[in-house]
CSV table of C-alpha atoms and ligand atoms in Angstrom, one decimal:
chain,number,residue,atom,x,y,z
L,141,MET,CA,88.8,-31.5,-16.5
L,142,LYS,CA,91.3,-34.3,-16.7
L,143,GLU,CA,90.4,-37.6,-18.4
L,144,HIS,CA,92.1,-40.8,-17.5
L,145,LEU,CA,91.9,-43.5,-20.1
L,146,MET,CA,92.1,-47.0,-18.8
L,147,LYS,CA,92.0,-50.3,-20.6
L,148,ILE,CA,90.8,-53.2,-18.4
L,149,VAL,CA,90.8,-56.8,-19.4
L,150,PHE,CA,88.2,-59.3,-18.1
L,151,VAL,CA,89.3,-62.9,-18.1
L,152,GLY,CA,88.1,-66.3,-16.6
L,153,ASP,CA,86.4,-69.4,-17.6
L,154,VAL,CA,82.9,-68.2,-16.8
L,155,VAL,CA,79.7,-67.4,-18.6
L,156,GLY,CA,79.1,-64.5,-16.2
L,157,LYS,CA,81.7,-62.1,-17.5
L,158,THR,CA,79.7,-60.7,-20.3
L,159,ALA,CA,76.6,-60.3,-18.1
L,160,PHE,CA,78.7,-58.6,-15.5
L,161,ILE,CA,80.1,-56.1,-18.0
L,162,HIS,CA,76.6,-55.5,-19.4
L,163,ARG,CA,75.2,-54.8,-15.9
L,164,TYR,CA,78.1,-52.5,-15.1
L,165,VAL,CA,77.9,-50.5,-18.3
L,166,SER,CA,74.2,-50.3,-18.9
L,167,GLY,CA,72.8,-51.0,-15.4
L,168,GLN,CA,70.7,-53.9,-16.7
L,169,PHE,CA,70.7,-57.6,-16.1
L,170,SER,CA,70.4,-59.8,-19.1
L,171,LEU,CA,70.9,-63.5,-19.5
L,172,THR,CA,73.4,-63.2,-22.3
L,173,THR,CA,75.7,-66.1,-22.7
L,174,ASP,CA,79.4,-65.8,-23.3
L,175,ALA,CA,79.2,-66.0,-27.1
L,176,THR,CA,82.2,-63.8,-27.3
L,177,VAL,CA,84.6,-64.9,-30.0
L,178,GLY,CA,88.0,-63.5,-29.3
L,179,ALA,CA,87.2,-60.3,-27.5
L,180,ALA,CA,84.7,-57.5,-27.4
L,181,PHE,CA,85.0,-54.2,-25.7
L,182,ARG,CA,82.6,-51.7,-24.1
L,183,GLU,CA,83.2,-48.3,-22.7
L,184,LYS,CA,82.0,-46.4,-19.7
L,185,THR,CA,82.9,-43.0,-18.4
L,186,LEU,CA,82.9,-42.2,-14.7
L,187,GLN,CA,82.9,-38.8,-13.0
L,188,TRP,CA,85.7,-39.7,-10.7
L,189,SER,CA,86.1,-36.4,-8.9
L,190,GLU,CA,85.3,-32.7,-9.5
L,191,LYS,CA,88.3,-32.4,-11.8
L,192,GLU,CA,88.7,-35.9,-13.2
L,193,THR,CA,86.8,-38.3,-15.4
L,194,VAL,CA,87.8,-41.9,-16.0
L,195,ARG,CA,87.1,-43.5,-19.4
L,196,LEU,CA,87.1,-47.3,-19.0
L,197,GLN,CA,87.6,-49.5,-22.0
L,198,ILE,CA,86.6,-52.9,-20.8
L,199,TRP,CA,87.8,-55.9,-22.8
L,200,ASP,CA,85.7,-59.0,-22.5
L,201,ILE,CA,88.2,-61.8,-23.4
L,202,SER,CA,86.6,-65.0,-24.5
L,203,SER,CA,87.3,-68.1,-22.4
L,204,ARG,CA,87.8,-69.9,-25.6
L,205,VAL,CA,90.8,-67.8,-26.5
L,206,ARG,CA,93.8,-70.1,-26.1
L,207,PHE,CA,96.9,-69.1,-24.1
L,208,ASP,CA,98.9,-68.4,-27.1
L,209,SER,CA,99.9,-65.2,-28.8
L,210,MET,CA,96.3,-64.1,-29.0
L,211,THR,CA,96.0,-63.3,-25.3
L,212,MET,CA,99.1,-61.2,-25.5
L,213,ILE,CA,97.6,-59.0,-28.2
L,214,PHE,CA,94.4,-58.5,-26.1
L,215,TYR,CA,96.4,-57.7,-23.0
L,216,LYS,CA,98.4,-55.0,-24.7
L,217,GLY,CA,98.1,-51.6,-23.0
L,218,ALA,CA,95.9,-53.0,-20.1
L,219,LEU,CA,96.2,-51.1,-16.8
L,220,GLY,CA,94.0,-53.4,-14.8
L,221,CYS,CA,92.6,-56.9,-14.9
L,222,VAL,CA,89.5,-58.7,-13.5
L,223,VAL,CA,89.8,-62.5,-13.1
L,224,MET,CA,86.4,-64.0,-12.6
L,225,PHE,CA,85.2,-67.4,-11.6
L,226,ASP,CA,81.9,-69.0,-10.6
L,227,VAL,CA,81.5,-70.0,-7.0
L,228,THR,CA,79.4,-73.0,-8.0
L,229,ASN,CA,82.1,-74.3,-10.3
L,230,SER,CA,85.4,-75.4,-8.7
L,231,SER,CA,87.1,-76.0,-12.0
L,232,SER,CA,86.5,-72.3,-13.0
L,233,PHE,CA,88.2,-71.4,-9.7
L,234,LEU,CA,91.2,-73.6,-10.4
L,235,ARG,CA,91.6,-72.0,-13.8
L,236,CYS,CA,92.0,-68.6,-12.3
L,237,GLN,CA,95.6,-69.5,-11.6
L,238,ASP,CA,96.3,-70.2,-15.2
L,239,TRP,CA,94.7,-66.9,-16.3
L,240,LYS,CA,96.7,-64.9,-13.7
L,241,ARG,CA,99.9,-66.6,-14.8
L,242,ASP,CA,99.2,-66.0,-18.4
L,243,LEU,CA,98.6,-62.3,-17.7
L,244,ASP,CA,101.7,-61.9,-15.5
L,245,SER,CA,103.9,-63.6,-18.0
L,246,LYS,CA,102.7,-61.6,-21.0
L,247,ALA,CA,101.8,-58.1,-19.8
L,248,THR,CA,103.1,-55.5,-17.4
L,249,LEU,CA,102.5,-51.8,-16.9
L,250,PRO,CA,104.7,-49.4,-18.9
L,251,SER,CA,106.8,-49.1,-15.7
L,252,GLY,CA,107.4,-52.8,-15.7
L,253,ALA,CA,105.3,-53.4,-12.6
L,254,PRO,CA,102.6,-56.2,-12.6
L,255,ILE,CA,99.1,-55.2,-13.7
L,256,PRO,CA,96.7,-54.7,-10.7
L,257,CYS,CA,94.3,-57.6,-10.7
L,258,ILE,CA,91.1,-58.1,-8.7
L,259,LEU,CA,89.6,-61.6,-8.2
L,260,LEU,CA,85.8,-61.8,-8.4
L,261,ALA,CA,83.8,-64.7,-7.0
L,262,ASN,CA,80.7,-64.4,-9.1
L,263,MET,CA,77.3,-66.0,-8.7
L,264,CYS,CA,77.5,-65.7,-4.9
L,265,ASP,CA,73.6,-65.4,-4.9
L,266,LEU,CA,73.3,-69.1,-5.8
L,267,PRO,CA,72.9,-71.8,-3.1
L,268,GLU,CA,74.9,-74.4,-5.0
L,269,ARG,CA,78.1,-72.7,-3.8
L,270,VAL,CA,81.1,-75.0,-3.6
L,271,VAL,CA,84.1,-72.6,-3.2
L,272,THR,CA,84.5,-71.3,0.3
L,273,ALA,CA,85.5,-67.8,1.3
L,274,ASP,CA,88.6,-69.1,3.2
L,275,SER,CA,90.0,-70.8,0.1
L,276,ILE,CA,89.3,-67.7,-2.1
L,277,ALA,CA,91.1,-65.5,0.4
L,278,GLU,CA,94.1,-67.8,0.6
L,279,PHE,CA,94.3,-68.2,-3.2
L,280,SER,CA,94.0,-64.4,-3.7
L,281,LYS,CA,96.8,-63.7,-1.3
L,282,ASN,CA,99.1,-66.4,-2.8
L,283,ASN,CA,98.6,-65.4,-6.4
L,284,GLY,CA,99.2,-61.7,-6.2
L,285,PHE,CA,95.7,-60.3,-6.4
L,286,PHE,CA,95.4,-56.9,-4.6
L,287,ALA,CA,91.8,-57.8,-3.5
L,288,TRP,CA,88.9,-60.2,-4.0
L,289,MET,CA,85.2,-59.7,-3.7
L,290,GLU,CA,82.0,-61.7,-4.0
L,291,THR,CA,79.7,-60.5,-6.7
L,292,SER,CA,76.3,-61.2,-8.1
L,293,VAL,CA,75.1,-59.8,-11.3
L,294,ARG,CA,71.5,-60.9,-10.7
L,295,ASP,CA,71.4,-59.1,-7.3
L,296,ASN,CA,73.6,-56.3,-8.5
L,297,ARG,CA,75.9,-57.0,-5.6
L,298,ASN,CA,79.4,-55.4,-5.7
L,299,VAL,CA,79.3,-54.8,-9.4
L,300,ASP,CA,80.0,-51.0,-9.2
L,301,GLU,CA,82.0,-51.5,-6.0
L,302,ALA,CA,84.4,-54.0,-7.6
L,303,MET,CA,85.1,-51.8,-10.6
L,304,ARG,CA,85.5,-48.7,-8.4
L,305,ARG,CA,88.0,-50.6,-6.3
L,306,LEU,CA,90.0,-51.6,-9.4
L,307,VAL,CA,90.0,-48.0,-10.7
L,308,GLN,CA,91.2,-46.8,-7.4
L,309,GLU,CA,94.0,-49.3,-7.3
L,310,ILE,CA,95.1,-48.4,-10.8
L,311,LEU,CA,95.2,-44.7,-9.9
L,312,SER,CA,97.1,-45.3,-6.7
L,313,VAL,CA,99.7,-47.7,-8.2
L,314,GLN,CA,100.8,-45.5,-11.0
L,315,PRO,CA,99.0,-42.1,-11.2
L,316,SER,CA,100.5,-41.3,-14.5
L,317,GLU,CA,100.3,-44.6,-16.3
L,318,ASP,CA,97.2,-43.7,-18.1
L,319,GLN,CA,98.6,-40.5,-19.5
L,320,LEU,CA,101.6,-42.6,-20.6
L,321,LEU,CA,99.2,-44.9,-22.4
L,322,SER,CA,97.4,-42.2,-24.3
L,323,SER,CA,100.6,-40.7,-25.5
L,324,GLN,CA,101.9,-44.0,-27.0
L,325,GLU,CA,101.7,-44.0,-30.7
L,326,ASP,CA,100.5,-47.6,-31.0
L,327,SER,CA,97.7,-47.3,-28.5
L,328,VAL,CA,94.2,-48.0,-29.7
L,329,ASP,CA,92.6,-45.0,-31.3
L,330,LEU,CA,89.2,-45.0,-29.5
L,331,GLN,CA,87.7,-42.3,-31.6
L,332,SER,CA,87.6,-44.6,-34.6
L,333,HIS,CA,86.0,-47.5,-32.8
L,334,ASP,CA,82.4,-48.3,-32.0
L,335,ALA,CA,81.8,-48.9,-28.3
L,336,THR,CA,80.9,-52.5,-29.0
L,337,LYS,CA,83.3,-53.2,-31.8
L,338,ARG,CA,84.3,-56.9,-32.0
L,339,GLN,CA,87.6,-58.4,-32.9
L,340,SER,CA,87.6,-62.0,-33.9
L,341,CYS,CA,90.5,-64.3,-33.7
L,342,CYS,CA,89.7,-67.9,-33.7
R,549,NAG,C1,82.9,-75.1,-15.1
R,549,NAG,O1,84.1,-74.5,-15.5
R,549,NAG,C2,84.8,-75.1,-16.6
R,549,NAG,C3,86.0,-74.4,-17.0
R,549,NAG,O2,86.9,-74.2,-15.9
R,549,NAG,C4,83.9,-75.2,-17.8
R,549,NAG,O3,84.5,-75.9,-18.9
R,549,NAG,C5,82.6,-75.8,-17.5
R,549,NAG,O4,81.7,-75.7,-18.6
R,549,NAG,C6,82.0,-75.1,-16.3
R,549,NAG,N1,80.7,-75.8,-15.9
R,549,NAG,C7,79.6,-75.2,-15.8
R,549,NAG,C8,78.4,-76.0,-15.4
R,549,NAG,O5,79.5,-74.0,-16.0
């Protein structure tokens, strides 16, 4: 059995990130608010194929983290990224560009290629939607996202699908990147961390 280890960072100015990750990891919906200070991570292991498992280390980056050297530390070793916004909040949509630029300017894959990023339009179950699908599609294309999807944590819509799509992209972009990561001396030693260990910065 081969295990792929993947660090994924979750960014965006939304309260829904933490609930999304919770839903994905535990299969439950909870109305947790984004009380994350700095970053927290959770883990989930997927049986990817008969011979492969994928161990995801999902970093929930607080929207209160400023774009200074802190984000650079949190991005280190990431092989994939989720940029999330709230379709009922146009300013959270506009901020996605800042998050994407911050990521691209500070982090790349070990090969030097940009980190695969998926754009998630969350809270699509709500009627107060203000961001249209056309504008999301155009923004996604113009800003280097490999895909975008509408998601709803409440309705459990596209939660697993979006993560699966991202893992698939990571594996297809650089099949051996994750092995490279686990062989780096300075990579995070997962054995010594609790699944929900928090790291504070601000
Ligand atoms: C909308 O997004 C901005 C950040 O881009 C945030 O500061 C604001 O609190 C959000 N508003 C609501 C109602 O969630």
